[in-house]
mmCIF file of C-alpha atoms in Angstrom:
data_model
loop_
_atom_site.group_PDB
_atom_site.id
_atom_site.type_symbol
_atom_site.label_atom_id
_atom_site.label_comp_id
_atom_site.label_asym_id
_atom_site.label_seq_id
_atom_site.Cartn_x
_atom_site.Cartn_y
_atom_site.Cartn_z
ATOM 1 C CA MET A 211 2.320 9.712 3.753
ATOM 2 C CA THR A 212 2.872 5.976 4.210
ATOM 3 C CA SER A 213 0.630 2.991 3.785
ATOM 4 C CA SER A 214 0.670 2.428 7.544
ATOM 5 C CA ASP A 215 -0.671 5.991 7.930
ATOM 6 C CA THR A 216 -3.563 5.104 5.629
ATOM 7 C CA LEU A 217 -4.250 1.919 7.579
ATOM 8 C CA ALA A 218 -4.132 3.867 10.847
ATOM 9 C CA ARG A 219 -6.596 6.465 9.510
ATOM 10 C CA VAL A 220 -9.015 3.787 8.299
ATOM 11 C CA ALA A 221 -8.682 1.974 11.636
ATOM 12 C CA ALA A 222 -9.407 5.231 13.499
ATOM 13 C CA THR A 223 -12.540 5.741 11.413
ATOM 14 C CA ILE A 224 -13.651 2.184 12.195
ATOM 15 C CA GLU A 225 -13.019 2.823 15.917
ATOM 16 C CA SER A 226 -15.185 5.936 15.693
ATOM 17 C CA ARG A 227 -18.055 3.800 14.406
ATOM 18 C CA LYS A 228 -18.145 1.581 17.507
ATOM 19 C CA ALA A 229 -21.308 1.910 19.599
ATOM 20 C CA ALA A 230 -19.258 3.187 22.555
ATOM 21 C CA GLN A 231 -18.086 6.063 20.340
ATOM 22 C CA GLY A 232 -21.589 6.878 19.148
ATOM 23 C CA GLY A 233 -21.558 4.844 15.944
ATOM 24 C CA ASP A 234 -25.083 4.599 14.549
ATOM 25 C CA PRO A 235 -26.041 1.348 12.774
ATOM 26 C CA GLU A 236 -28.758 3.291 10.917
ATOM 27 C CA THR A 237 -26.245 5.599 9.208
ATOM 28 C CA SER A 238 -22.953 3.678 9.179
ATOM 29 C CA TYR A 239 -22.135 0.419 7.409
ATOM 30 C CA VAL A 240 -19.281 -0.268 9.860
ATOM 31 C CA ALA A 241 -21.489 0.463 12.875
ATOM 32 C CA ARG A 242 -24.117 -1.880 11.436
ATOM 33 C CA LEU A 243 -21.611 -4.727 11.016
ATOM 34 C CA LEU A 244 -20.212 -4.180 14.512
ATOM 35 C CA HIS A 245 -23.734 -3.997 15.952
ATOM 36 C CA LYS A 246 -24.679 -7.301 14.300
ATOM 37 C CA GLY A 247 -21.614 -8.926 15.877
ATOM 38 C CA PRO A 248 -18.840 -11.241 14.766
ATOM 39 C CA ASP A 249 -21.008 -13.490 12.590
ATOM 40 C CA ALA A 250 -21.779 -10.517 10.316
ATOM 41 C CA PHE A 251 -18.251 -9.237 9.767
ATOM 42 C CA LEU A 252 -16.670 -12.703 9.740
ATOM 43 C CA LYS A 253 -19.113 -13.731 6.994
ATOM 44 C CA LYS A 254 -18.061 -10.630 5.025
ATOM 45 C CA ILE A 255 -14.385 -11.590 5.451
ATOM 46 C CA GLY A 256 -15.141 -15.039 4.039
ATOM 47 C CA GLU A 257 -17.034 -13.536 1.100
ATOM 48 C CA GLU A 258 -14.280 -11.037 0.379
ATOM 49 C CA ALA A 259 -11.567 -13.716 0.600
ATOM 50 C CA THR A 260 -13.473 -15.764 -1.970
ATOM 51 C CA GLU A 261 -13.756 -12.704 -4.217
ATOM 52 C CA VAL A 262 -9.977 -12.172 -3.931
ATOM 53 C CA VAL A 263 -9.387 -15.752 -5.088
ATOM 54 C CA MET A 264 -11.847 -15.421 -7.986
ATOM 55 C CA SER A 265 -10.332 -12.087 -9.058
ATOM 56 C CA ALA A 266 -6.817 -13.522 -8.981
ATOM 57 C CA LYS A 267 -7.958 -16.407 -11.167
ATOM 58 C CA ASP A 268 -9.552 -13.879 -13.540
ATOM 59 C CA VAL A 269 -6.264 -11.943 -13.733
ATOM 60 C CA ASP A 270 -4.578 -15.232 -14.695
ATOM 61 C CA HIS A 271 -6.928 -15.230 -17.678
ATOM 62 C CA GLY A 272 -6.403 -11.637 -18.761
ATOM 63 C CA ALA A 273 -8.686 -9.620 -16.478
ATOM 64 C CA ASP A 274 -7.663 -6.180 -15.235
ATOM 65 C CA PRO A 275 -5.398 -6.536 -12.148
ATOM 66 C CA ALA A 276 -7.133 -3.448 -10.704
ATOM 67 C CA LYS A 277 -10.096 -5.706 -9.892
ATOM 68 C CA LEU A 278 -7.817 -7.832 -7.713
ATOM 69 C CA VAL A 279 -6.579 -4.711 -5.921
ATOM 70 C CA TYR A 280 -10.198 -3.637 -5.355
ATOM 71 C CA GLU A 281 -11.123 -7.004 -3.847
ATOM 72 C CA VAL A 282 -8.023 -7.118 -1.617
ATOM 73 C CA ALA A 283 -8.939 -3.634 -0.361
ATOM 74 C CA ASP A 284 -12.396 -4.967 0.571
ATOM 75 C CA LEU A 285 -10.789 -7.920 2.367
ATOM 76 C CA TRP A 286 -8.390 -5.691 4.272
ATOM 77 C CA PHE A 287 -11.192 -3.298 5.194
ATOM 78 C CA HIS A 288 -13.381 -6.031 6.649
ATOM 79 C CA SER A 289 -10.352 -7.548 8.390
ATOM 80 C CA LEU A 290 -9.730 -4.149 10.013
ATOM 81 C CA ILE A 291 -13.310 -4.255 11.328
ATOM 82 C CA ALA A 292 -12.608 -7.659 12.904
ATOM 83 C CA LEU A 293 -9.363 -6.397 14.428
ATOM 84 C CA ALA A 294 -11.168 -3.393 15.909
ATOM 85 C CA HIS A 295 -13.862 -5.610 17.400
ATOM 86 C CA TYR A 296 -11.188 -7.642 19.180
ATOM 87 C CA GLY A 297 -9.289 -4.589 20.425
ATOM 88 C CA LEU A 298 -6.527 -4.856 17.835
ATOM 89 C CA GLY A 299 -5.407 -2.742 14.920
ATOM 90 C CA PRO A 300 -3.151 -2.577 11.900
ATOM 91 C CA ALA A 301 -0.109 -1.813 14.069
ATOM 92 C CA ASP A 302 -0.492 -5.260 15.643
ATOM 93 C CA VAL A 303 -0.448 -6.930 12.222
ATOM 94 C CA LEU A 304 2.451 -4.786 11.008
ATOM 95 C CA ALA A 305 4.426 -5.695 14.152
ATOM 96 C CA GLU A 306 3.832 -9.389 13.455
ATOM 97 C CA LEU A 307 4.945 -8.991 9.835
ATOM 98 C CA GLU A 308 8.054 -7.143 11.026
ATOM 99 C CA ARG A 309 8.737 -9.959 13.512
ATOM 100 C CA ARG A 310 8.562 -12.475 10.662
ATOM 101 C CA GLU A 311 10.619 -10.409 8.231
ATOM 102 C CA GLY A 312 13.810 -12.193 7.278
ATOM 103 C CA THR A 313 12.564 -15.485 8.689
ATOM 104 C CA SER A 314 12.209 -18.456 6.407
ATOM 105 C CA GLY A 315 8.531 -19.166 5.909
ATOM 106 C CA ILE A 316 9.268 -22.873 6.065
ATOM 107 C CA ALA A 317 11.213 -22.493 9.321
ATOM 108 C CA GLU A 318 8.547 -20.206 10.817
ATOM 109 C CA LYS A 319 5.799 -22.689 9.994
ATOM 110 C CA ALA A 320 7.806 -25.590 11.453
ATOM 111 C CA ALA A 321 8.354 -23.610 14.670
ATOM 112 C CA ARG A 322 4.579 -23.439 15.226
ATOM 113 C CA LYS A 323 4.350 -27.197 15.754
#
């Protein structure tokens, strides 16, 4: 079992929570976020990103690195909700990472201009 399999399974669960698939905002956190629209899940992404930064700073000062892993998992999860809303999934992100693999980050950034 690979990490991409886990991402695909989580993404499939998120897809199943969409209103078109019968997702119920009364019983599903994901369905509720999707029902509320982009402002709801984008706000969560911002909150989770901030928590990742704070956890990383805490690890710098001796905190348990598992807390950072926990917060990154929350960030990834909410990012997967955003991807699903826009008709995308983890395979799209993995393909982009594969496209960038072996490319200088400095050169890749310069090519965007």
